[in-house]
Amino acid sequence: MIRELSDAERRDWLRLARTENVGPVTFDQLIQRYGEADAALAALPELARRGGRTGGLKIASVADAEKELADGERLGARLIASCEPDFPQALAALDPPPPLIWTRGRVELLHRPSVAIVGARVASAAGQRFARGLAAELGQAGLVVVSGMARGIDGAAHEAALATGTVAVLGGGVDDVYPADHGELYARLIREGCVVSESEPGRTAVARDFPRRNRIISGLSQAVVVVEAELRSGSLITARLAAEQGREVLAVPGSPLDPRAKGCNDLIRQGAALCEGAEDVLRALEGLRGFREPDRRYLADPGPPPDDGLRDRVAALLSPTPVSRDEIVRAVGAPAPAVFAALVELSLAGRAELQPGGMVVTG
């Protein structure tokens, strides 16, 4: 359901998104069940109590939300909710999308076909040269280049695509210039490109923010190209997320003697397309259809709460090993809406973590 939020509704969406234990999956389930963020906010304490929480749930206050909105306004940043028409269609097609994103710069770039170029922070000179050339050629072909503004491959790709269109996705707030020596690049990005973040303005990125950032990088893109990556690289997380999201994954091959090539060579071994230049990327995109937003029904009818027995059976099935929600439904043998409701209660209580892609682990 695409609609423009009022100022009060946007504030309530922000409060719900910033509430403890409410990630994108829980947020999406709550909005689908209650229809409006204010109704979901009112229901949170009881839902958390039923899930087994003994202390109070930390719900973002009106003052907290208004401060964040004011901080964004001072930056000239714009907050866009996933239900609004200006939210990028590619991100809206994720299941679920990030509830809200902050943007600075040319928001219209988020609506153009995009390709992500990612890779090692400590990149070789050859790798950076390849990233610059690839970004420039893709830009000339009409594609926006998406990356994460990190050192190495990311920075090289952004610089080469500034003239044609580039988007930087940050782990911290939209004003978090990291690394600090990319200050000049950041200034050009907000003038000539676009900067995006799921985090609140003023936030400095920490390790747990980067998987969320990587999910948005791949989510904005039709394809992800990994230029250089070691086997334990964050770029491989972006590639995995891209594959889960139905995006094309390409990797640049390299010498087996270079550790920065091992991740890319392994991606190719697992089925990623080989990339030796822009022609390979354009070929991979041929015939690719646009992204369609899933039909999300905002029922505004939460229905009866799951009983204690069902909730306990669902909780007993969880472990540190990720398991899909559909598997839990089959194992419990109860209607899916009731199982999903139980999972939301357990997540609010901190006993379950609902992950994008339909997976669940213990909280």
XYZ file of C-alpha atoms in Angstrom:
363
model
C 0.000 0.000 0.000
C 1.774 3.142 -1.238
C 0.830 6.353 0.529
C 2.368 9.566 1.794
C 2.711 9.707 5.582
C 1.629 12.725 7.589
C 4.168 14.313 9.932
C 2.571 12.542 12.915
C 2.551 9.181 11.110
C 6.199 9.572 10.085
C 7.117 10.297 13.700
C 5.273 7.153 14.826
C 6.993 5.046 12.150
C 10.312 6.389 13.399
C 9.443 5.605 17.030
C 8.460 2.042 16.126
C 11.594 1.510 14.018
C 13.853 2.781 16.838
C 12.210 0.678 19.563
C 14.294 -2.001 21.262
C 14.198 -5.413 19.521
C 12.192 -4.069 16.555
C 14.136 -4.901 13.395
C 12.829 -4.765 9.817
C 11.027 -8.133 10.062
C 9.286 -7.376 13.362
C 8.418 -3.884 12.120
C 6.866 -5.308 8.948
C 4.850 -7.898 10.885
C 3.579 -5.266 13.327
C 2.481 -2.877 10.567
C 0.774 -5.700 8.688
C -1.099 -6.767 11.827
C -2.036 -3.392 13.273
C -2.242 -1.250 10.142
C -0.779 1.878 11.748
C 2.385 2.506 13.736
C 0.535 4.228 16.594
C -1.637 1.127 17.137
C 1.456 -1.095 17.079
C 3.221 1.172 19.584
C 0.259 0.916 21.954
C 0.323 -2.884 21.721
C 4.095 -3.329 22.292
C 4.188 -3.584 26.120
C 1.581 -6.350 26.206
C 3.166 -8.211 23.285
C 6.572 -8.154 25.003
C 5.028 -9.302 28.300
C 3.317 -12.245 26.576
C 6.618 -13.140 24.937
C 8.167 -13.560 28.391
C 9.830 -10.198 28.972
C 10.065 -9.367 32.666
C 11.396 -5.785 32.432
C 9.912 -2.922 30.487
C 10.494 -2.659 26.733
C 12.436 0.460 25.778
C 10.102 2.217 23.358
C 11.468 5.257 21.515
C 9.807 8.377 22.903
C 8.123 11.206 21.032
C 10.997 13.452 22.148
C 13.582 10.990 20.766
C 11.822 10.874 17.396
C 11.388 14.642 17.203
C 15.080 15.153 18.020
C 16.118 12.776 15.232
C 13.796 14.518 12.777
C 15.213 17.904 13.787
C 18.789 16.623 13.457
C 18.027 15.401 9.949
C 16.356 18.661 9.000
C 19.412 20.635 10.114
C 21.525 18.527 7.757
C 19.126 19.063 4.878
C 18.504 15.304 4.923
C 15.229 13.646 4.036
C 13.543 10.710 5.778
C 11.568 8.385 3.481
C 9.324 5.562 4.721
C 9.040 2.279 2.853
C 5.333 2.863 2.145
C 5.903 6.239 0.467
C 6.035 6.796 -3.306
C 9.573 8.246 -3.212
C 10.992 5.131 -1.522
C 13.285 3.310 -4.005
C 11.338 0.554 -5.779
C 14.289 -1.829 -5.637
C 14.440 -1.526 -1.828
C 10.653 -1.744 -1.498
C 10.835 -5.128 -3.237
C 12.922 -6.613 -0.401
C 11.186 -8.932 2.053
C 11.045 -6.968 4.193
C 12.373 -3.535 3.199
C 14.104 -1.259 5.693
C 11.255 0.672 7.344
C 12.911 4.064 6.797
C 15.974 5.537 5.123
C 17.689 8.894 5.526
C 18.989 10.486 2.317
C 21.175 13.446 1.375
C 21.764 14.670 -2.158
C 20.086 13.691 -5.408
C 17.288 11.359 -4.300
C 16.230 10.826 -7.907
C 19.327 8.638 -8.395
C 17.684 6.005 -6.170
C 15.069 5.411 -8.855
C 17.477 4.660 -11.704
C 18.874 1.211 -12.603
C 21.947 0.603 -10.438
C 24.925 -1.712 -10.107
C 26.974 -2.111 -6.920
C 30.763 -2.253 -7.091
C 32.363 -3.441 -3.853
C 35.672 -4.866 -2.729
C 38.710 -4.724 -0.504
C 39.548 -1.697 1.604
C 43.263 -2.457 1.240
C 42.966 -2.831 -2.509
C 45.742 -3.223 -5.027
C 46.522 -0.449 -7.490
C 45.346 -2.743 -10.292
C 42.081 -3.469 -8.484
C 41.379 0.215 -7.948
C 42.174 0.961 -11.596
C 39.757 -1.775 -12.685
C 37.016 -0.439 -10.359
C 37.443 3.095 -11.729
C 37.275 1.921 -15.319
C 34.265 -0.329 -14.686
C 32.362 2.403 -12.819
C 33.026 4.949 -15.558
C 31.863 2.593 -18.314
C 28.729 1.531 -16.432
C 27.928 5.183 -15.776
C 28.285 5.983 -19.465
C 25.862 3.121 -20.140
C 23.262 4.880 -17.965
C 23.691 2.917 -14.730
C 24.088 4.393 -11.258
C 27.024 2.973 -9.284
C 26.302 2.006 -5.656
C 28.974 1.345 -3.030
C 29.814 1.869 0.643
C 32.278 4.831 0.645
C 35.008 2.701 2.213
C 38.667 2.976 1.272
C 39.988 1.072 -1.719
C 37.507 -0.315 -4.250
C 34.474 1.595 -2.910
C 36.149 4.991 -3.051
C 37.593 4.358 -6.519
C 34.155 3.366 -7.870
C 32.431 6.426 -6.389
C 35.027 8.861 -7.724
C 34.790 7.488 -11.255
C 30.966 7.605 -11.262
C 30.362 11.049 -9.751
C 29.810 12.590 -13.176
C 27.176 10.015 -14.181
C 25.540 9.137 -10.842
C 26.635 7.320 -7.715
C 25.052 6.399 -4.371
C 26.956 5.794 -1.120
C 25.314 3.687 1.593
C 26.696 4.333 5.082
C 26.661 2.204 8.223
C 26.479 5.248 10.491
C 24.212 8.238 10.021
C 24.076 10.184 6.760
C 26.565 12.623 8.324
C 29.054 9.931 9.431
C 32.118 10.578 7.265
C 34.104 7.353 7.510
C 36.941 7.060 6.815
C 37.780 10.634 7.786
C 40.099 11.060 4.792
C 37.042 10.677 2.523
C 35.732 14.076 3.626
C 36.187 15.605 0.186
C 34.573 12.583 -1.499
C 31.631 12.812 0.919
C 31.156 16.526 0.160
C 31.019 15.747 -3.548
C 28.622 12.862 -2.963
C 26.036 15.053 -1.258
C 26.407 17.669 -4.022
C 26.576 15.449 -7.095
C 25.450 12.012 -5.907
C 23.355 10.657 -3.047
C 24.116 9.358 0.460
C 21.783 6.842 2.138
C 21.616 5.404 5.650
C 19.215 3.376 7.749
C 20.786 4.802 10.928
C 19.902 8.008 12.733
C 21.879 11.207 11.992
C 24.842 11.627 14.309
C 25.400 7.886 14.728
C 28.943 6.598 14.337
C 28.999 3.181 12.702
C 29.896 0.107 14.752
C 30.506 -3.441 13.509
C 26.867 -4.565 13.719
C 25.761 -1.721 11.399
C 27.675 -2.964 8.356
C 25.579 -6.061 7.515
C 22.513 -3.754 7.446
C 24.426 -1.339 5.226
C 25.472 -4.190 2.919
C 21.856 -5.329 2.616
C 20.878 -1.879 1.364
C 23.824 -1.751 -1.075
C 22.707 -4.994 -2.705
C 19.023 -4.118 -2.344
C 19.393 -0.894 -4.331
C 21.210 -2.703 -7.140
C 20.294 -4.976 -10.000
C 23.723 -6.580 -9.829
C 26.697 -6.662 -7.454
C 30.257 -6.818 -8.775
C 32.999 -7.877 -6.346
C 36.388 -6.639 -7.546
C 38.764 -7.836 -4.788
C 37.892 -9.695 -1.601
C 39.610 -11.981 0.858
C 37.742 -15.059 2.047
C 36.545 -13.270 5.200
C 35.567 -10.049 3.478
C 32.425 -8.027 4.114
C 32.086 -7.814 0.334
C 31.253 -11.517 0.313
C 28.393 -10.788 2.725
C 27.093 -8.244 0.205
C 27.386 -10.865 -2.555
C 25.510 -13.448 -0.466
C 22.741 -10.966 0.313
C 22.506 -10.064 -3.369
C 22.021 -13.722 -4.312
C 19.326 -14.112 -1.634
C 17.581 -11.011 -2.982
C 17.560 -12.332 -6.543
C 20.229 -9.931 -7.815
C 22.975 -10.837 -10.280
C 26.366 -11.555 -8.682
C 29.598 -11.085 -10.628
C 33.219 -11.389 -9.527
C 36.510 -10.266 -11.035
C 38.994 -13.167 -11.219
C 42.512 -12.735 -9.905
C 45.800 -14.452 -9.262
C 45.636 -17.365 -6.811
C 48.811 -15.925 -5.275
C 46.956 -12.793 -4.128
C 44.795 -13.241 -0.975
C 42.533 -10.455 -2.278
C 41.570 -12.676 -5.200
C 40.587 -15.723 -3.158
C 37.112 -14.446 -2.289
C 36.334 -13.518 -5.891
C 37.680 -16.785 -7.278
C 35.588 -18.667 -4.727
C 32.453 -16.760 -5.780
C 33.075 -17.778 -9.396
C 33.589 -21.379 -8.246
C 30.168 -21.192 -6.539
C 28.429 -19.927 -9.677
C 28.917 -16.150 -9.771
C 29.366 -14.733 -13.273
C 32.897 -13.840 -14.285
C 33.462 -10.107 -14.820
C 36.281 -8.859 -17.022
C 34.626 -5.559 -17.935
C 31.407 -3.605 -18.342
C 30.258 -5.847 -21.206
C 29.937 -8.776 -18.794
C 27.779 -6.710 -16.435
C 25.554 -5.394 -19.222
C 25.151 -8.925 -20.585
C 24.107 -10.180 -17.141
C 21.454 -7.460 -16.965
C 19.942 -8.214 -20.386
C 16.322 -9.202 -20.074
C 16.306 -8.519 -16.339
C 12.888 -7.268 -15.314
C 12.247 -4.505 -12.833
C 11.528 -5.192 -9.179
C 7.973 -5.577 -7.968
C 6.963 -4.623 -4.461
C 5.316 -7.547 -2.615
C 1.610 -7.142 -1.922
C 1.642 -6.234 1.772
C -1.785 -6.231 3.365
C -2.212 -3.901 6.310
C -5.026 -5.730 8.028
C -5.449 -3.535 11.114
C -6.840 -6.699 12.697
C -4.323 -8.374 15.013
C -6.659 -11.272 15.762
C -6.532 -13.328 18.952
C -3.122 -13.656 20.627
C -1.328 -17.010 20.410
C -1.854 -19.152 23.495
C 0.965 -19.981 25.907
C 1.255 -23.551 24.659
C 1.832 -22.466 21.065
C 4.336 -19.819 22.109
C 6.264 -22.344 24.196
C 6.334 -24.870 21.344
C 7.673 -22.224 18.963
C 10.328 -21.101 21.469
C 11.465 -24.708 21.999
C 12.204 -25.066 18.268
C 14.640 -22.129 18.176
C 18.414 -22.456 18.453
C 21.534 -20.503 17.471
C 21.289 -22.250 14.081
C 19.081 -20.203 11.716
C 15.819 -21.890 10.768
C 13.146 -20.597 8.394
C 9.782 -19.414 9.659
C 8.115 -21.836 7.228
C 9.956 -24.766 8.838
C 8.719 -23.641 12.255
C 5.147 -23.458 10.931
C 5.437 -27.024 9.582
C 6.983 -28.324 12.802
C 4.362 -26.721 15.039
C 1.428 -27.615 12.798
C -0.419 -24.377 13.584
C -1.704 -21.660 11.217
C 1.105 -19.436 9.905
C -0.416 -16.144 11.220
C -0.527 -17.554 14.766
C 3.083 -18.789 14.543
C 4.268 -15.449 13.146
C 2.441 -13.638 15.956
C 4.204 -15.841 18.515
C 7.567 -15.105 16.896
C 6.925 -11.358 17.079
C 6.151 -11.646 20.797
C 9.287 -13.714 21.382
C 11.392 -11.208 19.415
C 10.084 -8.267 21.455
C 10.985 -10.194 24.594
C 14.516 -10.735 23.262
C 14.038 -14.508 23.002
C 14.118 -14.662 19.182
C 15.782 -12.713 16.410
C 13.779 -12.402 13.187
C 16.216 -12.034 10.311
C 15.543 -10.760 6.777
C 15.099 -13.625 4.380
C 12.652 -15.443 6.671
C 15.221 -16.942 9.057
C 14.942 -17.052 12.866
C 17.519 -17.688 15.613
C 17.424 -17.468 19.379
C 17.704 -13.936 20.709
